[in-house]
Amino acid sequence: MKYPKAFKFQLKINPAQRRKLSRFAGCSRFVWNNALALQKQRLDEKRHCLSYNDLAAKLVGWKKEDATSFLKDAHSQPLQQTLKHLDRALKDAFNKKNPKQFPKFKKRGCGDSFRYPEGFKIDEHNSRVFLPKIGYVRYRNSQSIEGKAKNITVSRELDAWYISIGVEHNPVTMPHKNKSAIGVDMGIAKFATLSDGTHFKSVHSFRRAAVGLRYYQRCLKNKKKFSNNWRKAIKKVRLLHNKISNVRKDYLQKTSTAISKNHAVVVLEDLQVKNMSRSAAGTKERPGKNVRAKSGLNKSILDQGWGELRRQLEYKQLWRGGKVIAISPQNTSRRCSSCGYIAAANRKTQARFKCISCHFTLNADLNAARNILAAGHAVLACGETTTLSRSVKQEPTLSAATAA
Ligand SMILES: [Zn+2]
């Protein structure tokens, strides 16, 4: 199996290139929004969505119209890619088994990006890339690119522009350099606890910045839309969002690298984060229970990025020749890792585990991590690596999440 990997670099651009990049991103956004509006209208009229080929034909038409002839300035392939992405997003939204969010209209400066599927050249030696219709652009050469480049995505984050080079790797035939297996318990108080006793503390990057964020968001409300002060305030909000996301990304990357480097087999609970972070408020007819406590837990889960950690571990293990096993989270926090006795009473507090059968005591997260590892060994012994039944993690005290 070949697997994808991406290398991201910041671009070093001059004002003329910056204008071009902005314009190209603007064209992509225009194409996305126009095509999405078209599809939405068809859906409202109870008609089928247009296919990618129909949309591509529409794009040719738009280029010929006077009002939208500016689309001719941009390279045609990134615009076609945008239509392909929209097509994918719509198909994902109507996927009956695992529906994703319906695609949204794009706003200027939010998630600006476009992709070249071919036509680019990478000149690593001189730290530059050739982007069709833009020319050679220099980049901060922070790492060497391994594998065959398949595409380049250009994106903007605040005022900086980046390229992400997607490559395809050949399968790893070398086994992982370590032989150990480890169980990982993901939690609220501690982000992750390993079965060997190592733990990674919470980042709570969002909570730390939430106060500042609330302040600037309140400022925004009192300002006249599109005034200079409104623009300044919106920039502050975006800066803060960007900072939060960078702190989080950096921490997640470091954590997943540390775990993946040291262990050939990583065992995790198969958590449905989407379920757990669903709105706790409920509906008017059926209001949710423990709304405050649950929304605290939701915020923590989203803040912690459990799903993202799993995703990163999965691909990093693939690179290193290791593997990830997902096991059912049922009873992992209630089972005694010493004698196997299962009871809710075993875990009276968030932090401590005390077996009522054999009186074994241990840190509750560590006890869970050991159970997770044992379940992983059982899966390995059976010779199967498929995931077991999915269920939701039982956290005994939700109030601990809000207190954190
Ligand atoms: Zn016991």
mmCIF file of C-alpha atoms and ligand atoms in Angstrom:
data_model
loop_
_atom_site.group_PDB
_atom_site.id
_atom_site.type_symbol
_atom_site.label_atom_id
_atom_site.label_comp_id
_atom_site.label_asym_id
_atom_site.label_seq_id
_atom_site.Cartn_x
_atom_site.Cartn_y
_atom_site.Cartn_z
ATOM 1 C CA MET A 1 0.000 0.000 0.000
ATOM 2 C CA LYS A 2 1.306 3.437 -0.931
ATOM 3 C CA TYR A 3 0.503 6.142 1.558
ATOM 4 C CA PRO A 4 0.411 9.922 1.384
ATOM 5 C CA LYS A 5 2.487 12.339 3.367
ATOM 6 C CA ALA A 6 2.819 16.111 3.105
ATOM 7 C CA PHE A 7 5.690 18.521 3.603
ATOM 8 C CA LYS A 8 4.755 22.069 4.519
ATOM 9 C CA PHE A 9 6.911 25.156 4.034
ATOM 10 C CA GLN A 10 6.414 28.880 4.423
ATOM 11 C CA LEU A 11 6.824 30.856 1.209
ATOM 12 C CA LYS A 12 9.152 33.843 0.954
ATOM 13 C CA ILE A 13 7.297 36.126 -1.415
ATOM 14 C CA ASN A 14 7.603 39.642 -2.821
ATOM 15 C CA PRO A 15 4.655 42.071 -3.042
ATOM 16 C CA ALA A 16 3.930 41.181 -6.670
ATOM 17 C CA GLN A 17 3.778 37.459 -5.845
ATOM 18 C CA ARG A 18 1.619 38.197 -2.815
ATOM 19 C CA ARG A 19 -0.895 40.000 -5.027
ATOM 20 C CA LYS A 20 -0.943 37.103 -7.476
ATOM 21 C CA LEU A 21 -1.416 34.507 -4.739
ATOM 22 C CA SER A 22 -4.272 36.559 -3.246
ATOM 23 C CA ARG A 23 -5.894 36.920 -6.636
ATOM 24 C CA PHE A 24 -5.614 33.196 -7.409
ATOM 25 C CA ALA A 25 -7.010 32.276 -4.011
ATOM 26 C CA GLY A 26 -9.813 34.771 -4.649
ATOM 27 C CA CYS A 27 -10.624 33.090 -7.972
ATOM 28 C CA SER A 28 -10.729 29.664 -6.300
ATOM 29 C CA ARG A 29 -13.002 31.006 -3.591
ATOM 30 C CA PHE A 30 -15.251 32.596 -6.218
ATOM 31 C CA VAL A 31 -15.503 29.326 -8.127
ATOM 32 C CA TRP A 32 -16.273 27.401 -4.927
ATOM 33 C CA ASN A 33 -18.966 29.836 -3.801
ATOM 34 C CA ASN A 34 -20.547 30.139 -7.237
ATOM 35 C CA ALA A 35 -20.670 26.388 -7.773
ATOM 36 C CA LEU A 36 -21.954 25.779 -4.244
ATOM 37 C CA ALA A 37 -24.736 28.355 -4.738
ATOM 38 C CA LEU A 38 -25.693 26.579 -7.944
ATOM 39 C CA GLN A 39 -25.833 23.177 -6.257
ATOM 40 C CA LYS A 40 -27.809 24.546 -3.303
ATOM 41 C CA GLN A 41 -30.362 26.091 -5.654
ATOM 42 C CA ARG A 42 -30.771 22.742 -7.435
ATOM 43 C CA LEU A 43 -31.211 20.962 -4.120
ATOM 44 C CA ASP A 44 -33.855 23.520 -3.083
ATOM 45 C CA GLU A 45 -35.665 22.758 -6.331
ATOM 46 C CA LYS A 46 -35.440 19.040 -5.484
ATOM 47 C CA ARG A 47 -33.159 18.343 -8.437
ATOM 48 C CA HIS A 48 -29.976 16.299 -8.545
ATOM 49 C CA CYS A 49 -26.623 17.997 -7.964
ATOM 50 C CA LEU A 50 -24.565 18.728 -11.064
ATOM 51 C CA SER A 51 -21.697 16.336 -11.709
ATOM 52 C CA TYR A 52 -18.087 17.462 -11.700
ATOM 53 C CA ASN A 53 -18.059 17.456 -15.523
ATOM 54 C CA ASP A 54 -21.155 19.690 -15.642
ATOM 55 C CA LEU A 55 -19.513 22.104 -13.218
ATOM 56 C CA ALA A 56 -16.270 22.132 -15.224
ATOM 57 C CA ALA A 57 -18.334 23.072 -18.293
ATOM 58 C CA LYS A 58 -19.973 25.875 -16.276
ATOM 59 C CA LEU A 59 -16.498 27.121 -15.352
ATOM 60 C CA VAL A 60 -15.601 27.448 -19.023
ATOM 61 C CA GLY A 61 -18.780 29.481 -19.475
ATOM 62 C CA TRP A 62 -17.998 31.784 -16.545
ATOM 63 C CA LYS A 63 -14.611 32.589 -18.050
ATOM 64 C CA LYS A 64 -16.346 33.781 -21.209
ATOM 65 C CA GLU A 65 -18.783 36.087 -19.405
ATOM 66 C CA ASP A 66 -17.618 39.695 -19.057
ATOM 67 C CA ALA A 67 -18.452 39.980 -15.352
ATOM 68 C CA THR A 68 -16.425 36.893 -14.440
ATOM 69 C CA SER A 69 -13.730 36.981 -17.102
ATOM 70 C CA PHE A 70 -11.143 37.666 -14.357
ATOM 71 C CA LEU A 71 -11.150 33.898 -13.794
ATOM 72 C CA LYS A 72 -9.015 33.641 -16.935
ATOM 73 C CA ASP A 73 -6.100 35.194 -15.010
ATOM 74 C CA ALA A 74 -5.835 32.186 -12.730
ATOM 75 C CA HIS A 75 -4.426 28.846 -13.834
ATOM 76 C CA SER A 76 -7.264 26.553 -14.870
ATOM 77 C CA GLN A 77 -6.144 23.435 -12.992
ATOM 78 C CA PRO A 78 -6.445 24.848 -9.450
ATOM 79 C CA LEU A 79 -9.944 26.052 -10.345
ATOM 80 C CA GLN A 80 -10.881 22.576 -11.581
ATOM 81 C CA GLN A 81 -9.387 21.138 -8.388
ATOM 82 C CA THR A 82 -11.643 23.447 -6.377
ATOM 83 C CA LEU A 83 -14.648 21.994 -8.209
ATOM 84 C CA LYS A 84 -13.366 18.482 -7.503
ATOM 85 C CA HIS A 85 -13.044 19.328 -3.801
ATOM 86 C CA LEU A 86 -16.600 20.674 -3.777
ATOM 87 C CA ASP A 87 -17.826 17.537 -5.547
ATOM 88 C CA ARG A 88 -16.082 15.381 -2.900
ATOM 89 C CA ALA A 89 -17.453 17.528 -0.050
ATOM 90 C CA LEU A 90 -21.023 17.168 -1.364
ATOM 91 C CA LYS A 91 -20.636 13.414 -1.779
ATOM 92 C CA ASP A 92 -19.283 13.202 1.779
ATOM 93 C CA ALA A 93 -22.208 15.272 3.070
ATOM 94 C CA PHE A 94 -24.694 12.837 1.481
ATOM 95 C CA ASN A 95 -22.814 9.718 2.560
ATOM 96 C CA LYS A 96 -25.490 7.779 4.442
ATOM 97 C CA LYS A 97 -23.116 5.772 6.625
ATOM 98 C CA ASN A 98 -20.848 8.548 7.800
ATOM 99 C CA PRO A 99 -22.245 11.922 6.725
ATOM 100 C CA LYS A 100 -19.920 14.906 6.957
ATOM 101 C CA GLN A 101 -20.877 18.535 7.383
ATOM 102 C CA PHE A 102 -22.510 20.203 4.368
ATOM 103 C CA PRO A 103 -19.938 22.430 2.601
ATOM 104 C CA LYS A 104 -20.029 26.106 3.525
ATOM 105 C CA PHE A 105 -19.499 29.279 1.568
ATOM 106 C CA LYS A 106 -15.953 30.604 1.895
ATOM 107 C CA LYS A 107 -15.181 34.020 3.279
ATOM 108 C CA ARG A 108 -12.310 36.203 2.198
ATOM 109 C CA GLY A 109 -9.191 35.492 4.269
ATOM 110 C CA CYS A 110 -10.609 32.352 5.904
ATOM 111 C CA GLY A 111 -9.023 29.136 4.737
ATOM 112 C CA ASP A 112 -7.791 30.592 1.442
ATOM 113 C CA SER A 113 -6.094 27.886 -0.582
ATOM 114 C CA PHE A 114 -5.734 26.323 -4.026
ATOM 115 C CA ARG A 115 -4.069 23.207 -5.350
ATOM 116 C CA TYR A 116 -1.931 22.376 -8.371
ATOM 117 C CA PRO A 117 -2.318 18.712 -9.361
ATOM 118 C CA GLU A 118 0.585 19.031 -11.850
ATOM 119 C CA GLY A 119 2.680 21.531 -13.777
ATOM 120 C CA PHE A 120 4.720 22.582 -10.741
ATOM 121 C CA LYS A 121 8.465 22.072 -10.372
ATOM 122 C CA ILE A 122 10.372 21.624 -7.136
ATOM 123 C CA ASP A 123 13.951 22.936 -7.028
ATOM 124 C CA GLU A 124 14.995 21.813 -3.557
ATOM 125 C CA HIS A 125 18.640 22.684 -4.129
ATOM 126 C CA ASN A 126 17.796 26.370 -4.576
ATOM 127 C CA SER A 127 14.874 26.315 -2.094
ATOM 128 C CA ARG A 128 12.305 27.329 -4.669
ATOM 129 C CA VAL A 129 9.229 25.968 -6.415
ATOM 130 C CA PHE A 130 7.761 26.805 -9.790
ATOM 131 C CA LEU A 131 4.020 27.443 -9.628
ATOM 132 C CA PRO A 132 2.265 27.742 -13.011
ATOM 133 C CA LYS A 133 1.203 31.321 -13.857
ATOM 134 C CA ILE A 134 3.021 32.601 -10.748
ATOM 135 C CA GLY A 135 6.618 31.632 -11.496
ATOM 136 C CA TYR A 136 9.452 30.633 -9.200
ATOM 137 C CA VAL A 137 8.751 31.281 -5.514
ATOM 138 C CA ARG A 138 11.326 30.861 -2.751
ATOM 139 C CA TYR A 139 10.457 28.944 0.427
ATOM 140 C CA ARG A 140 11.955 28.358 3.881
ATOM 141 C CA ASN A 141 13.680 25.051 3.316
ATOM 142 C CA SER A 142 13.235 23.509 6.763
ATOM 143 C CA GLN A 143 13.228 19.791 5.827
ATOM 144 C CA SER A 144 14.065 17.602 2.866
ATOM 145 C CA ILE A 145 11.252 16.187 0.768
ATOM 146 C CA GLU A 146 11.095 12.392 0.559
ATOM 147 C CA GLY A 147 9.012 10.549 -1.974
ATOM 148 C CA LYS A 148 7.409 11.489 -5.267
ATOM 149 C CA ALA A 149 5.565 14.845 -5.266
ATOM 150 C CA LYS A 150 1.931 14.395 -6.338
ATOM 151 C CA ASN A 151 0.508 17.888 -5.820
ATOM 152 C CA ILE A 152 1.130 21.286 -4.235
ATOM 153 C CA THR A 153 -1.431 23.119 -2.133
ATOM 154 C CA VAL A 154 -0.904 26.836 -1.598
ATOM 155 C CA SER A 155 -2.620 28.284 1.472
ATOM 156 C CA ARG A 156 -2.783 31.440 3.539
ATOM 157 C CA GLU A 157 -2.744 31.652 7.327
ATOM 158 C CA LEU A 158 -3.247 35.253 8.393
ATOM 159 C CA ASP A 159 -0.622 37.166 6.400
ATOM 160 C CA ALA A 160 1.706 34.254 5.678
ATOM 161 C CA TRP A 161 1.552 31.945 2.655
ATOM 162 C CA TYR A 162 2.489 28.273 2.745
ATOM 163 C CA ILE A 163 2.927 25.395 0.348
ATOM 164 C CA SER A 164 2.123 21.845 1.268
ATOM 165 C CA ILE A 165 3.744 19.282 -1.019
ATOM 166 C CA GLY A 166 1.800 16.039 -1.092
ATOM 167 C CA VAL A 167 3.997 13.020 -1.794
ATOM 168 C CA GLU A 168 3.445 9.329 -2.197
ATOM 169 C CA HIS A 169 5.639 6.924 -0.302
ATOM 170 C CA ASN A 170 6.436 3.352 -1.064
ATOM 171 C CA PRO A 171 5.463 0.859 1.600
ATOM 172 C CA VAL A 172 7.740 0.555 4.607
ATOM 173 C CA THR A 173 9.239 -2.919 4.676
ATOM 174 C CA MET A 174 11.478 -2.323 7.680
ATOM 175 C CA PRO A 175 9.960 -3.271 11.024
ATOM 176 C CA HIS A 176 9.769 -0.671 13.798
ATOM 177 C CA LYS A 177 13.132 -0.271 15.526
ATOM 178 C CA ASN A 178 11.547 -0.909 18.914
ATOM 179 C CA LYS A 179 9.594 -3.987 19.890
ATOM 180 C CA SER A 180 7.534 -2.595 22.753
ATOM 181 C CA ALA A 181 3.757 -2.196 22.888
ATOM 182 C CA ILE A 182 2.099 0.579 24.854
ATOM 183 C CA GLY A 183 -1.447 1.371 26.005
ATOM 184 C CA VAL A 184 -2.593 4.985 25.819
ATOM 185 C CA ASP A 185 -5.415 6.338 27.982
ATOM 186 C CA MET A 186 -6.705 9.676 26.780
ATOM 187 C CA GLY A 187 -8.266 11.775 29.487
ATOM 188 C CA ILE A 188 -9.379 15.192 30.609
ATOM 189 C CA ALA A 189 -7.193 15.916 33.614
ATOM 190 C CA LYS A 190 -4.166 14.498 31.817
ATOM 191 C CA PHE A 191 -4.122 14.527 28.036
ATOM 192 C CA ALA A 192 -2.613 11.057 27.714
ATOM 193 C CA THR A 193 -1.328 8.466 30.167
ATOM 194 C CA LEU A 194 0.844 5.597 28.919
ATOM 195 C CA SER A 195 0.802 2.150 30.458
ATOM 196 C CA ASP A 196 4.497 2.539 31.411
ATOM 197 C CA GLY A 197 3.565 5.479 33.639
ATOM 198 C CA THR A 198 4.589 8.333 31.333
ATOM 199 C CA HIS A 199 1.981 11.034 31.036
ATOM 200 C CA PHE A 200 1.381 14.094 28.895
ATOM 201 C CA LYS A 201 -0.278 17.018 30.592
ATOM 202 C CA SER A 202 -3.244 18.925 29.173
ATOM 203 C CA VAL A 203 -2.634 21.870 26.923
ATOM 204 C CA HIS A 204 -5.895 23.704 27.409
ATOM 205 C CA SER A 205 -4.608 26.181 24.888
ATOM 206 C CA PHE A 206 -8.140 27.324 24.268
ATOM 207 C CA ARG A 207 -8.985 27.962 27.900
ATOM 208 C CA ARG A 208 -5.887 30.013 28.456
ATOM 209 C CA ALA A 209 -6.667 32.254 25.517
ATOM 210 C CA ALA A 210 -10.449 32.205 25.977
ATOM 211 C CA VAL A 211 -10.459 35.264 28.214
ATOM 212 C CA GLY A 212 -8.632 37.363 25.646
ATOM 213 C CA LEU A 213 -10.805 35.963 22.911
ATOM 214 C CA ARG A 214 -14.011 36.877 24.767
ATOM 215 C CA TYR A 215 -12.707 40.411 25.296
ATOM 216 C CA TYR A 216 -11.953 41.012 21.623
ATOM 217 C CA GLN A 217 -15.170 39.365 20.505
ATOM 218 C CA ARG A 218 -17.094 41.732 22.766
ATOM 219 C CA CYS A 219 -15.114 44.638 21.295
ATOM 220 C CA LEU A 220 -16.186 43.496 17.841
ATOM 221 C CA LYS A 221 -19.878 43.696 18.742
ATOM 222 C CA ASN A 222 -19.613 47.355 19.741
ATOM 223 C CA LYS A 223 -17.844 48.403 16.578
ATOM 224 C CA LYS A 224 -19.337 49.532 13.314
ATOM 225 C CA LYS A 225 -18.963 46.766 10.746
ATOM 226 C CA PHE A 226 -16.127 47.286 8.257
ATOM 227 C CA SER A 227 -14.840 50.366 10.105
ATOM 228 C CA ASN A 228 -11.095 50.617 10.741
ATOM 229 C CA ASN A 229 -11.462 49.715 14.405
ATOM 230 C CA TRP A 230 -13.643 46.758 13.509
ATOM 231 C CA ARG A 231 -10.941 45.530 11.126
ATOM 232 C CA LYS A 232 -8.307 45.918 13.850
ATOM 233 C CA ALA A 233 -10.415 43.968 16.331
ATOM 234 C CA ILE A 234 -11.111 41.197 13.838
ATOM 235 C CA LYS A 235 -7.396 40.895 13.153
ATOM 236 C CA LYS A 236 -6.763 40.494 16.888
ATOM 237 C CA VAL A 237 -9.377 37.728 17.091
ATOM 238 C CA ARG A 238 -7.825 35.932 14.120
ATOM 239 C CA LEU A 239 -4.313 36.278 15.550
ATOM 240 C CA LEU A 240 -5.471 34.744 18.808
ATOM 241 C CA HIS A 241 -7.266 31.889 17.030
ATOM 242 C CA ASN A 242 -4.133 31.241 15.009
ATOM 243 C CA LYS A 243 -1.960 31.235 18.128
ATOM 244 C CA ILE A 244 -4.282 28.802 19.899
ATOM 245 C CA SER A 245 -4.277 26.457 16.949
ATOM 246 C CA ASN A 246 -0.485 26.604 16.577
ATOM 247 C CA VAL A 247 0.166 25.825 20.249
ATOM 248 C CA ARG A 248 -2.209 22.893 19.954
ATOM 249 C CA LYS A 249 -0.796 21.546 16.712
ATOM 250 C CA ASP A 250 2.755 21.775 18.006
ATOM 251 C CA TYR A 251 1.870 19.941 21.217
ATOM 252 C CA LEU A 252 -0.048 17.195 19.413
ATOM 253 C CA GLN A 253 2.797 16.661 16.940
ATOM 254 C CA LYS A 254 5.377 16.400 19.717
ATOM 255 C CA THR A 255 3.218 13.988 21.708
ATOM 256 C CA SER A 256 2.465 11.690 18.777
ATOM 257 C CA THR A 257 6.114 11.677 17.668
ATOM 258 C CA ALA A 258 7.324 10.780 21.164
ATOM 259 C CA ILE A 259 4.878 7.875 21.431
ATOM 260 C CA SER A 260 5.397 6.612 17.872
ATOM 261 C CA LYS A 261 9.207 6.731 18.055
ATOM 262 C CA ASN A 262 9.402 4.579 21.166
ATOM 263 C CA HIS A 263 6.754 1.932 20.579
ATOM 264 C CA ALA A 264 6.081 -0.487 17.739
ATOM 265 C CA VAL A 265 2.485 -1.120 18.806
ATOM 266 C CA VAL A 266 0.243 1.630 20.151
ATOM 267 C CA VAL A 267 -3.085 0.587 21.661
ATOM 268 C CA LEU A 268 -5.853 3.181 21.929
ATOM 269 C CA GLU A 269 -9.489 3.252 22.876
ATOM 270 C CA ASP A 270 -11.809 3.443 19.887
ATOM 271 C CA LEU A 271 -13.557 6.623 20.993
ATOM 272 C CA GLN A 272 -16.273 8.279 19.003
ATOM 273 C CA VAL A 273 -15.243 11.813 19.681
ATOM 274 C CA LYS A 274 -18.009 13.118 17.466
ATOM 275 C CA ASN A 275 -20.641 11.548 19.715
ATOM 276 C CA MET A 276 -19.071 12.825 22.862
ATOM 277 C CA SER A 277 -18.703 16.359 21.653
ATOM 278 C CA ARG A 278 -22.238 16.618 20.336
ATOM 279 C CA SER A 279 -24.239 19.540 21.680
ATOM 280 C CA ALA A 280 -25.345 18.825 25.217
ATOM 281 C CA ALA A 281 -28.189 21.322 25.130
ATOM 282 C CA GLY A 282 -30.662 18.931 23.496
ATOM 283 C CA THR A 283 -33.874 20.147 21.887
ATOM 284 C CA LYS A 284 -36.740 22.250 23.225
ATOM 285 C CA GLU A 285 -38.886 19.164 23.781
ATOM 286 C CA ARG A 286 -36.046 17.114 25.237
ATOM 287 C CA PRO A 287 -33.581 19.403 26.985
ATOM 288 C CA GLY A 288 -30.172 17.853 27.671
ATOM 289 C CA LYS A 289 -29.105 16.799 31.126
ATOM 290 C CA ASN A 290 -26.024 18.202 32.845
ATOM 291 C CA VAL A 291 -25.710 20.820 30.121
ATOM 292 C CA ARG A 292 -23.074 22.840 31.943
ATOM 293 C CA ALA A 293 -20.941 19.886 32.896
ATOM 294 C CA LYS A 294 -21.219 18.327 29.463
ATOM 295 C CA SER A 295 -20.406 21.494 27.577
ATOM 296 C CA GLY A 296 -17.331 21.716 29.781
ATOM 297 C CA LEU A 297 -16.391 18.197 28.761
ATOM 298 C CA ASN A 298 -17.133 19.000 25.116
ATOM 299 C CA LYS A 299 -14.874 22.006 25.187
ATOM 300 C CA SER A 300 -12.155 19.929 26.771
ATOM 301 C CA ILE A 301 -12.415 17.165 24.183
ATOM 302 C CA LEU A 302 -12.314 19.593 21.302
ATOM 303 C CA ASP A 303 -9.470 21.432 22.982
ATOM 304 C CA GLN A 304 -7.538 18.242 23.568
ATOM 305 C CA GLY A 305 -7.789 16.853 20.069
ATOM 306 C CA TRP A 306 -8.077 13.134 20.865
ATOM 307 C CA GLY A 307 -9.197 12.373 17.339
ATOM 308 C CA GLU A 308 -6.270 14.292 15.911
ATOM 309 C CA LEU A 309 -3.797 12.440 18.151
ATOM 310 C CA ARG A 310 -5.127 9.129 16.871
ATOM 311 C CA ARG A 311 -4.898 10.283 13.262
ATOM 312 C CA GLN A 312 -1.292 11.395 13.740
ATOM 313 C CA LEU A 313 -0.324 8.199 15.540
ATOM 314 C CA GLU A 314 -1.843 6.143 12.741
ATOM 315 C CA TYR A 315 0.168 7.754 9.987
ATOM 316 C CA LYS A 316 3.368 8.060 12.012
ATOM 317 C CA GLN A 317 3.241 4.368 12.889
ATOM 318 C CA LEU A 318 2.762 3.622 9.209
ATOM 319 C CA TRP A 319 5.950 5.562 8.355
ATOM 320 C CA ARG A 320 7.939 3.761 11.020
ATOM 321 C CA GLY A 321 6.644 0.279 10.350
ATOM 322 C CA GLY A 322 4.638 0.116 13.572
ATOM 323 C CA LYS A 323 0.900 -0.214 14.080
ATOM 324 C CA VAL A 324 -2.049 1.229 15.973
ATOM 325 C CA ILE A 325 -4.699 -1.014 17.510
ATOM 326 C CA ALA A 326 -8.041 0.466 18.553
ATOM 327 C CA ILE A 327 -9.898 -1.453 21.252
ATOM 328 C CA SER A 328 -13.362 -1.086 22.749
ATOM 329 C CA PRO A 329 -13.363 1.477 25.578
ATOM 330 C CA GLN A 330 -15.909 -0.582 27.513
ATOM 331 C CA ASN A 331 -14.890 -1.038 31.159
ATOM 332 C CA THR A 332 -11.307 0.153 30.651
ATOM 333 C CA SER A 333 -11.720 2.579 33.538
ATOM 334 C CA ARG A 334 -13.705 0.175 35.765
ATOM 335 C CA ARG A 335 -11.692 -3.019 35.431
ATOM 336 C CA CYS A 336 -8.949 -3.845 37.922
ATOM 337 C CA SER A 337 -5.696 -4.228 35.972
ATOM 338 C CA SER A 338 -4.397 -6.595 38.663
ATOM 339 C CA CYS A 339 -7.220 -9.141 39.144
ATOM 340 C CA GLY A 340 -9.654 -8.223 36.341
ATOM 341 C CA TYR A 341 -12.624 -7.512 38.619
ATOM 342 C CA ILE A 342 -15.079 -5.075 37.001
ATOM 343 C CA ALA A 343 -17.183 -2.702 39.110
ATOM 344 C CA ALA A 344 -18.207 0.937 38.955
ATOM 345 C CA ALA A 345 -17.362 1.142 42.675
ATOM 346 C CA ASN A 346 -13.732 0.439 41.839
ATOM 347 C CA ARG A 347 -13.374 3.994 40.768
ATOM 348 C CA LYS A 348 -14.821 6.322 43.380
ATOM 349 C CA THR A 349 -12.880 9.422 42.294
ATOM 350 C CA GLN A 350 -11.465 10.717 39.045
ATOM 351 C CA ALA A 351 -7.871 10.270 40.157
ATOM 352 C CA ARG A 352 -7.751 7.072 42.232
ATOM 353 C CA PHE A 353 -8.547 3.459 41.386
ATOM 354 C CA LYS A 354 -9.177 1.044 44.269
ATOM 355 C CA CYS A 355 -10.272 -2.516 43.534
ATOM 356 C CA ILE A 356 -13.055 -3.581 45.927
ATOM 357 C CA SER A 357 -12.159 -7.229 45.345
ATOM 358 C CA CYS A 358 -8.364 -7.391 45.758
ATOM 359 C CA HIS A 359 -7.704 -3.911 47.251
ATOM 360 C CA PHE A 360 -5.207 -3.094 44.523
ATOM 361 C CA THR A 361 -4.780 0.679 44.212
ATOM 362 C CA LEU A 362 -3.276 2.715 41.414
ATOM 363 C CA ASN A 363 -3.622 6.031 39.641
ATOM 364 C CA ALA A 364 -6.917 5.654 37.723
ATOM 365 C CA ASP A 365 -5.494 6.740 34.349
ATOM 366 C CA LEU A 366 -2.551 4.378 34.649
ATOM 367 C CA ASN A 367 -4.897 1.526 35.567
ATOM 368 C CA ALA A 368 -6.947 2.285 32.447
ATOM 369 C CA ALA A 369 -3.817 2.478 30.260
ATOM 370 C CA ARG A 370 -2.750 -0.988 31.505
ATOM 371 C CA ASN A 371 -6.201 -2.386 30.701
ATOM 372 C CA ILE A 372 -5.985 -0.855 27.243
ATOM 373 C CA LEU A 373 -2.600 -2.467 26.670
ATOM 374 C CA ALA A 374 -3.908 -5.839 27.863
ATOM 375 C CA ALA A 375 -6.873 -5.572 25.477
ATOM 376 C CA GLY A 376 -4.430 -4.748 22.685
ATOM 377 C CA HIS A 377 -2.353 -7.848 23.494
ATOM 378 C CA ALA A 378 -5.539 -9.919 23.348
ATOM 379 C CA VAL A 379 -6.282 -8.543 19.864
ATOM 380 C CA LEU A 380 -2.695 -9.295 18.765
ATOM 381 C CA ALA A 381 -2.923 -12.839 20.155
ATOM 382 C CA CYS A 382 -6.084 -13.449 18.120
ATOM 383 C CA GLY A 383 -4.159 -12.348 15.058
ATOM 384 C CA GLU A 384 -6.667 -9.701 14.095
ATOM 385 C CA THR A 385 -6.319 -5.970 14.114
ATOM 386 C CA THR A 386 -9.875 -5.001 13.310
ATOM 387 C CA THR A 387 -11.587 -2.675 15.705
ATOM 388 C CA LEU A 388 -14.057 -4.118 18.155
ATOM 389 C CA SER A 389 -17.497 -2.736 18.846
ATOM 390 C CA ARG A 390 -17.639 0.996 19.210
ATOM 391 C CA SER A 391 -18.998 2.504 22.352
ATOM 392 C CA VAL A 392 -18.573 5.635 24.335
ATOM 393 C CA LYS A 393 -15.997 6.215 27.039
ATOM 394 C CA GLN A 394 -17.394 6.327 30.540
ATOM 395 C CA GLU A 395 -15.977 9.228 32.481
ATOM 396 C CA PRO A 396 -17.190 8.929 36.078
ATOM 397 C CA THR A 397 -17.091 12.579 37.055
ATOM 398 C CA LEU A 398 -18.044 15.120 34.465
ATOM 399 C CA SER A 399 -17.735 17.900 36.998
ATOM 400 C CA ALA A 400 -13.984 17.348 37.091
ATOM 401 C CA ALA A 401 -13.863 18.486 33.502
ATOM 402 C CA THR A 402 -15.494 21.799 34.231
ATOM 403 C CA ALA A 403 -13.293 22.308 37.252
ATOM 404 C CA ALA A 404 -10.143 21.779 35.202
HETATM 405 ZN ZN ZN B 1 -8.486 -6.309 41.797
#
